[in-house]
C-alpha positions as semicolon CSV with decimal commas, in nm:
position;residue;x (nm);y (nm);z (nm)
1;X;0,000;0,000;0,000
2;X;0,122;0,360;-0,080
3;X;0,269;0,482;0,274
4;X;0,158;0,867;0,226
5;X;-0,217;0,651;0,234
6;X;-0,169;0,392;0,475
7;X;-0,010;0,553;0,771
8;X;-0,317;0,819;0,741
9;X;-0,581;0,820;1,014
10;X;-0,919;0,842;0,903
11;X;-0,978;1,243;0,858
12;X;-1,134;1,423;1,180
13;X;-1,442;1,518;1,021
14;X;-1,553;1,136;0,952
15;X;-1,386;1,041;1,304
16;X;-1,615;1,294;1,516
17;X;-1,936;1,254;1,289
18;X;-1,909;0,895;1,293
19;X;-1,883;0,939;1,675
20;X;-2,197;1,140;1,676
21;X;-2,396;0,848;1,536
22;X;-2,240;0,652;1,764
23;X;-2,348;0,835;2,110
24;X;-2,607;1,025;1,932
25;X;-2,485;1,359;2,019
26;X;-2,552;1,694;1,831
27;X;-2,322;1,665;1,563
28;X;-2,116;2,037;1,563
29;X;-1,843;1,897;1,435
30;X;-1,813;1,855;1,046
31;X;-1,946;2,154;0,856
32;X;-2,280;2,126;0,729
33;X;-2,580;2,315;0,804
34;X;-2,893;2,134;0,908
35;X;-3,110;2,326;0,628
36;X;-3,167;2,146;0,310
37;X;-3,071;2,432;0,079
38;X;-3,237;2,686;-0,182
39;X;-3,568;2,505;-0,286
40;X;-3,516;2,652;-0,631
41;X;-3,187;2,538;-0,731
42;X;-3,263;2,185;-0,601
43;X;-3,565;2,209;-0,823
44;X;-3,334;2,305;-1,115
45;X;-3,131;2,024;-1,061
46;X;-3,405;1,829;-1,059
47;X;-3,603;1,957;-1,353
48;X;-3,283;1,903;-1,534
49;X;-3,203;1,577;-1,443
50;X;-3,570;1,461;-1,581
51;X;-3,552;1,671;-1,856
52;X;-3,167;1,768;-1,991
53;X;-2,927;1,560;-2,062
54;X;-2,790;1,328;-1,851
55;X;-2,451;1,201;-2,048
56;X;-2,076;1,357;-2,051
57;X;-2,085;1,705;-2,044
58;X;-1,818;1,890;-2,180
59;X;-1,476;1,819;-2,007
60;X;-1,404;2,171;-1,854
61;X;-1,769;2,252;-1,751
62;X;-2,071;2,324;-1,904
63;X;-2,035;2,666;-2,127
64;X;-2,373;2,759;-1,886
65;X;-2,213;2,734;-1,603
66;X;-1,882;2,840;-1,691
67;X;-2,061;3,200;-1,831
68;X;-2,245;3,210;-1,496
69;X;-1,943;3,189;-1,290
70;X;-1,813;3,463;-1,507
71;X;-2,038;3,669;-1,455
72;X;-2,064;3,617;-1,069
73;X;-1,714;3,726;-0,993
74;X;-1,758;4,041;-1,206
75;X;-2,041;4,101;-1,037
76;X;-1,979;4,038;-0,665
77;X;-1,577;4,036;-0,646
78;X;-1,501;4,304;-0,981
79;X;-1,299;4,002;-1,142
80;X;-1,279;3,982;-1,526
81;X;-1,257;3,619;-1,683
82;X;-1,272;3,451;-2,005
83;X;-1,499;3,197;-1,916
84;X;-1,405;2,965;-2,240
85;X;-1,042;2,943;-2,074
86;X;-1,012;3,082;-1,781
87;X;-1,295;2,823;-1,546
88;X;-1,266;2,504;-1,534
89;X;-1,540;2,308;-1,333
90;X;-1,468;2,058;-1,141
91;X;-1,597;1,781;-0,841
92;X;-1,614;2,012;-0,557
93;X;-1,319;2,228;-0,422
94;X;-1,132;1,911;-0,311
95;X;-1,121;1,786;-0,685
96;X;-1,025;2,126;-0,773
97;X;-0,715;2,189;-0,526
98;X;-0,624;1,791;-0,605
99;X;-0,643;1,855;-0,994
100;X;-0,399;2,201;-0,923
101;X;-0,169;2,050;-0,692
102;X;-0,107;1,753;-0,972
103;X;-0,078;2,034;-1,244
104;X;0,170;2,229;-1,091
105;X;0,392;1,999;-0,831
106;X;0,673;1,804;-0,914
107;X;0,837;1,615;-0,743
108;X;1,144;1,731;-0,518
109;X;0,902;2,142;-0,569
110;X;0,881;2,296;-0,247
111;X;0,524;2,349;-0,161
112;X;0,444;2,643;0,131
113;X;0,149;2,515;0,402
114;X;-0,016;2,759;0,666
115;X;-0,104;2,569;0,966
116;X;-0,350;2,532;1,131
117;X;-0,433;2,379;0,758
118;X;-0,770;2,187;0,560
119;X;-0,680;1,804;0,631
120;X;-0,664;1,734;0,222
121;X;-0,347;1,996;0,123
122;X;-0,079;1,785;0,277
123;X;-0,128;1,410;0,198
124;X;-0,187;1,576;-0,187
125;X;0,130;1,759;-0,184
126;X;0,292;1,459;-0,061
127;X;0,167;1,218;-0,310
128;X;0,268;1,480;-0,644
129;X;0,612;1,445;-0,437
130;X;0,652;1,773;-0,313
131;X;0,807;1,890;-0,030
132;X;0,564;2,095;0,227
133;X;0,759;2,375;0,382
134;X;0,522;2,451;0,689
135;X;0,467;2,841;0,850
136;X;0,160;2,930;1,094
137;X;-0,084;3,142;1,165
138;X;-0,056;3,236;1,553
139;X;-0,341;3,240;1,775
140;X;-0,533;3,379;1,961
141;X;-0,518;3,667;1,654
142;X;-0,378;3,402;1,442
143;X;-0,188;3,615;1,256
144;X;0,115;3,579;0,990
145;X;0,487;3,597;1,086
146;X;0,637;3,777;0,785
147;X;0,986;3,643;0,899
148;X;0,817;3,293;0,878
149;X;0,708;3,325;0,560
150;X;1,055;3,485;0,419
151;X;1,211;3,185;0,555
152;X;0,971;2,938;0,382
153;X;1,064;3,078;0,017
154;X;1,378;2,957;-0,170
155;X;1,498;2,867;-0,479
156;X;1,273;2,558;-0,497
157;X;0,949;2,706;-0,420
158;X;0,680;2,611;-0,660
159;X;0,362;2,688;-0,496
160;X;0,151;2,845;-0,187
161;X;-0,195;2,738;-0,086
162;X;-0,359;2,937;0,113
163;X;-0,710;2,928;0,256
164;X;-0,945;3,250;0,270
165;X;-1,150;3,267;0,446
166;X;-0,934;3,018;0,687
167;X;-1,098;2,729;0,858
168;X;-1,113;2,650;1,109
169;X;-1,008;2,986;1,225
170;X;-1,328;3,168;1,106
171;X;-1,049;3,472;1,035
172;X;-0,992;3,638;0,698
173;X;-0,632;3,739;0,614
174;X;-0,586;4,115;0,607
175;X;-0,483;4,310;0,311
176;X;-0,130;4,347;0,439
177;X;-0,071;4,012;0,491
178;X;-0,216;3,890;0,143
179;X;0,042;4,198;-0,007
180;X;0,308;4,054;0,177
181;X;0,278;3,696;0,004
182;X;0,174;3,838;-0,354
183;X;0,557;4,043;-0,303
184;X;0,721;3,731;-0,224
185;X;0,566;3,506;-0,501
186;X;0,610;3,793;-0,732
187;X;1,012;3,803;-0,640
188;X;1,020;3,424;-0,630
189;X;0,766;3,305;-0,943
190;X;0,527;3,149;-0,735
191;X;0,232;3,064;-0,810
192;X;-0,071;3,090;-0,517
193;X;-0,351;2,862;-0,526
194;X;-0,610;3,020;-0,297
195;X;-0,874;2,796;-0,149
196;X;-1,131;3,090;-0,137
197;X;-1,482;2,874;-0,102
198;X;-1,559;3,014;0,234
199;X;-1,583;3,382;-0,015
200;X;-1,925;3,436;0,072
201;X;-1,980;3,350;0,434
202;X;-1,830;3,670;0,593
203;X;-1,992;3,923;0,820
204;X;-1,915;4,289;0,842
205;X;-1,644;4,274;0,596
206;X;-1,582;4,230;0,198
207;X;-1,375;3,903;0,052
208;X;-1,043;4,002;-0,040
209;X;-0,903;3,717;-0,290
210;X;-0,519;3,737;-0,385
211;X;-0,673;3,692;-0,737
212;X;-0,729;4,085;-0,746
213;X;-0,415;4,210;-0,592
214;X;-0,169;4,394;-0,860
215;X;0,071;4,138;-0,980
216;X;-0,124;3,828;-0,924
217;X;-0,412;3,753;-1,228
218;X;-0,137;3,567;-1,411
219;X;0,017;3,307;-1,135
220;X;-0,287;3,276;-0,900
221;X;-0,569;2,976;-0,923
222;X;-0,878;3,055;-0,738
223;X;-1,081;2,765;-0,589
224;X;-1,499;2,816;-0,532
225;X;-1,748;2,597;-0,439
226;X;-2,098;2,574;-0,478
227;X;-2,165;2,396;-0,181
228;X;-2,079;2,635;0,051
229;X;-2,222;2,930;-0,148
230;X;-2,573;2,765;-0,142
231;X;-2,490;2,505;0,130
232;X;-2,495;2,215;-0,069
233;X;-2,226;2,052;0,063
234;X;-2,278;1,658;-0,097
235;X;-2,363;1,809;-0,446
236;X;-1,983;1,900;-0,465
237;X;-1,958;2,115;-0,777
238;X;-1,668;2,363;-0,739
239;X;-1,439;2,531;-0,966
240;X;-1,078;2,662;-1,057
241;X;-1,018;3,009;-1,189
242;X;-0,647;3,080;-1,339
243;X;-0,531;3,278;-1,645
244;X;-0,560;3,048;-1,951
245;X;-0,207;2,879;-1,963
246;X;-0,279;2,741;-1,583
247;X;-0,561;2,651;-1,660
248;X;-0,522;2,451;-1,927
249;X;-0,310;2,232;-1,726
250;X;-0,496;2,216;-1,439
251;X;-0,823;2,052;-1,706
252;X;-0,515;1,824;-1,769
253;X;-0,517;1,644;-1,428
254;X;-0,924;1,712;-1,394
255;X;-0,981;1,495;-1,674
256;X;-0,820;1,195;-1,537
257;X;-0,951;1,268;-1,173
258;X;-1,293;1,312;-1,224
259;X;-1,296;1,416;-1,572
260;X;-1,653;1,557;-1,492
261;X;-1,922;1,681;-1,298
262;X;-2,295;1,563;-1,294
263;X;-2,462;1,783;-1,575
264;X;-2,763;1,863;-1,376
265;X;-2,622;1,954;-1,107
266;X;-2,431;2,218;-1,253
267;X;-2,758;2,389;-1,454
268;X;-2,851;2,421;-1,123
269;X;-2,560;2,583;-1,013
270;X;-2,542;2,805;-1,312
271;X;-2,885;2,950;-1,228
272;X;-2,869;2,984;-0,865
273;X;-2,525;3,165;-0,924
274;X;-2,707;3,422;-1,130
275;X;-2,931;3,515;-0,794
276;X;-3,000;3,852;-0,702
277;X;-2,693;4,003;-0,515
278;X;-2,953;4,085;-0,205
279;X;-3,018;3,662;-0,195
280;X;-2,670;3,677;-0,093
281;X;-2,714;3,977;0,144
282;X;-2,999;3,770;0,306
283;X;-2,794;3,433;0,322
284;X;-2,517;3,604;0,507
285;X;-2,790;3,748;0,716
286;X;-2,943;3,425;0,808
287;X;-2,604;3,290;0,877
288;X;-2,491;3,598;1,109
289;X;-2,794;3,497;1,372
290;X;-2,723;3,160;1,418
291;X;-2,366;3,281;1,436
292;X;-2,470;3,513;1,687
293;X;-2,675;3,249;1,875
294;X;-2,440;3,040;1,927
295;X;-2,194;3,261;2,043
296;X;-2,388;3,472;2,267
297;X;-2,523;3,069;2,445
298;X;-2,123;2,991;2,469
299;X;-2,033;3,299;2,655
300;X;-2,376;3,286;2,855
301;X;-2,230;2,944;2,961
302;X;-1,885;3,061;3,103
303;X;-1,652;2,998;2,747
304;X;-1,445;3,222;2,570
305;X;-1,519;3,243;2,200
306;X;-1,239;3,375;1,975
307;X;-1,283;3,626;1,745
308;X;-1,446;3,477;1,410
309;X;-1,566;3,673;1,047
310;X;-1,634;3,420;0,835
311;X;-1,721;3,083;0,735
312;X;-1,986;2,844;0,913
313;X;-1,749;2,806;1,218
314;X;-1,667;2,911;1,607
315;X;-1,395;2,836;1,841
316;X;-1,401;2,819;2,197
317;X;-1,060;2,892;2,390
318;X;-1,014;2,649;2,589
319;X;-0,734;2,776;2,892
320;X;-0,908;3,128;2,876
321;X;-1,229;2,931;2,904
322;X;-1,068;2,790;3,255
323;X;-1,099;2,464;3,129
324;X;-0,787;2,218;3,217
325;X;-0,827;2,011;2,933
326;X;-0,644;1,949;2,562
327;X;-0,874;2,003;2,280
328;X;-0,896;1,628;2,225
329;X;-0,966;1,511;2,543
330;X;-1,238;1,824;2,588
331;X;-1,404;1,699;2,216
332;X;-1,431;1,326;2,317
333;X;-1,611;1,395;2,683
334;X;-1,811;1,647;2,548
335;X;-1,939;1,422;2,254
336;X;-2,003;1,097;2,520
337;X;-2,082;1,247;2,857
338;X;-2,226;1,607;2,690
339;X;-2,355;1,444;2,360
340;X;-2,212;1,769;2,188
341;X;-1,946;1,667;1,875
342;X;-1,699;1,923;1,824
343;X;-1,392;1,969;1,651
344;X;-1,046;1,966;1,815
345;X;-0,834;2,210;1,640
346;X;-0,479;2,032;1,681
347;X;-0,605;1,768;1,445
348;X;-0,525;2,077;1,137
349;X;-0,154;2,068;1,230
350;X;0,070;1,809;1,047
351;X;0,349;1,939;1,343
352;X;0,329;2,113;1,663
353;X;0,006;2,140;1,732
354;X;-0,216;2,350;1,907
355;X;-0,365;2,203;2,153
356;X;-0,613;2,424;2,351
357;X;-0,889;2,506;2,091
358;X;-1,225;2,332;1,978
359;X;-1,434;2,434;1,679
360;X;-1,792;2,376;1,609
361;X;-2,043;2,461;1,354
362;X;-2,340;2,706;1,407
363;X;-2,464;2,641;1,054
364;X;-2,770;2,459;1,251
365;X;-3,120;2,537;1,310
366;X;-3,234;2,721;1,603
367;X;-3,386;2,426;1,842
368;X;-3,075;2,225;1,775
369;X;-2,835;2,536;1,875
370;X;-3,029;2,605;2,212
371;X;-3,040;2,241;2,300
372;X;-2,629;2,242;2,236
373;X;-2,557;2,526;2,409
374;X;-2,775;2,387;2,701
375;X;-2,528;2,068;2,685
376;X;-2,275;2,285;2,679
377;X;-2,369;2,454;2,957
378;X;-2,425;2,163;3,177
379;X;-2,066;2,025;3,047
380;X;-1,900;2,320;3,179
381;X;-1,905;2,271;3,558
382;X;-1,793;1,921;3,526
383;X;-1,457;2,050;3,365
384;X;-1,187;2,075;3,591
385;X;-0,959;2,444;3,613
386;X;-0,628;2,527;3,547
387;X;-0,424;2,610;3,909
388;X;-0,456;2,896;4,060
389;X;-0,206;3,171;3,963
390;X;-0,237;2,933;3,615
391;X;-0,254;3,124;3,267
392;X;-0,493;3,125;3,010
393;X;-0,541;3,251;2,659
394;X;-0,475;3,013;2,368
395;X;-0,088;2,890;2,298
């Protein structure tokens, strides 16, 4: 068996839900929101399924869908493409950073990783043969060391991937810090492959995508995904965006991953993308309150939340929380004896971890929020304390 495969534990996400079935616990663990999603698109994608065609569709995408997303980045994000050869559909986001790490990565490249990182980047990077060069965001702001990231570039950098929004932070990086890596891969011909699905679940701020940042359009690939946008997570229709020589190769290693996506599935996509911008407005809006539920239950209940702007997730602190436990320990009593599944955060480190934060998902409906927090709640007083004179705050 291939050793980058078989010394792999099972990911965290399948590990914690599968542990929710188990004990039966309220599964705020793996990110998917309770709702079913937009009646209409699902009744596009049905409509066409019964009444389109249902054999290959074009390799790259359907030309519907590939004008639609087109159009939706000019729209929302001010992006000009050339949707004949600059989108590429593909099999959800993971298809789509698999397909670009192949196309660009060979072996012996050095690849740059920010930890705390999505479980899929490394074992890929590993398997084109690459060499992951590992920096970290720092919590509790988790913010970028620039010295960090000069040290990770060299000579044998090929590529960065970077997530942004970040999860399982919930944090967006800041315009200085996305300047400071477009300078470096401009000085060291690197190209950035930004994992930017999370683009639409922000609060209170606008996405800023290394895509649009003076320098970048021609060595950037931007990764989207439908399932988060309409929170359709198991339809798994995503998409790269590069200049048309990246591209091209990243279609290259699509079409023998997936070499497709289900046709009806992305007519659906196509029309839901060309919503009203104020559908958006309202599905941020919808998001923000359970956000804001959940958050306002967790602090009610004696936890500290950390800061969080985007995406469907929260983090409680655990030491500034006064809670003597590691992350995993706190995730597996709190999904048996609480019968809340949560996250712990070490398990996005591939060294080092951080040990003292837990992430869960508000992306839930109301009853099943309130009956969480009330678990959590409950949970709390059963946790032991750090010592007195003891110090808290996430490290």
């Amino acid at each position: 068996m291939n050793p980058i495969y078989a010394n792999m534990p099972t990911t965290i996400f399948e590990t914690m839900s599968a542990l929710a079935r188990e004990t039966g616990a309220i599964n705020l663990g793996q990110g998917f929101p309770d709702a079913p999603g937009p009646e209409d698109v699902r009744r596009a994608a049905a409509d066409a399924l019964l009444n389109r065609s249902n054999q290959y569709p074009p390799m790259t995408g359907l030309p519907e869908l590939r004008r639609a997303i087109a159009d939706h980045y000019r729209l929302h994000q001010q992006i000009a493409l050339d949707w004949a050869s600059e989108v590429v559909v593909t099999s959800g986001a993971t298809e789509a950073i698999a397909a670009t790490i192949l196309a660009v990565v060979s072996p012996g490249d050095e690849v740059v990783l920010i930890e705390p990182l999505y479980d899929a980047y490394l074992p890929m990077v590993l398997r084109a043969g690459g060499v992951p060069r590992l920096i970290r965001l720092e919590p509790p702001a988790w913010t970028l060391d620039i010295a960090a990231l000069d040290a990770a570039f060299g000579p044998k950098t090929k590529l960065i991937i970077l997530n942004n929004p970040v999860n399982p932070t919930g944090t967006m990086l800041p315009a200085e810090t996305l300047a400071a890596i477009a300078e470096r891969c401009i000085a060291h011909d690197v190209i950035a492959m930004c994992d930017e699905v999370w683009e639409h679940i922000r609060f209170g701020c606008d996405h800023r995508s290394l895509f649009a940042v003076p320098g970048m359009r021609e060595r950037t690939v931007k990764i989207g995904s439908a399932g988060k946008i309409f929170a359709l997570t198991g339809w798994k229709v995503g998409w790269v965006l590069a200049n048309a020589p990246i591209a091209k190769q990243v279609a290259k290693a699509h079409q023998f991953l997936t070499f497709t996506t289900p046709p009806n599935l992305q007519w659906a996509v196509a029309e839901g993308l060309g919503k009203d911008a104020s559908w958006f407005d309202d599905m941020r809006a919808g998001f923000a309150a359970s956000r804001a539920r959940l958050i306002a239950g967790l602090e009610g209940a004696g936890y500290t939340v950390l800061p969080s702007e985007a995406t469907w997730f929260v983090s409680i602190d655990l030491p500034a929380s006064g809670i003597a436990l590691d992350d995993v320990t706190f995730a597996d009593r709190m999904a048996r004896e609480g019968g809340v599944v949560t996250i712990p955060v070490s398990a996005f480190y591939a060294e080092a971890p951080v040990r003292t934060i837990v992430r869960l998902c508000y992306a839930k409906d109301d009853a099943t929020l309130d009956e969480a927090i009330a678990r959590l709640a409950r949970m709390r007083a059963l946790f032991p304390s750090p010592p007195l004179g003891g110090e808290g705050g996430a490290a």
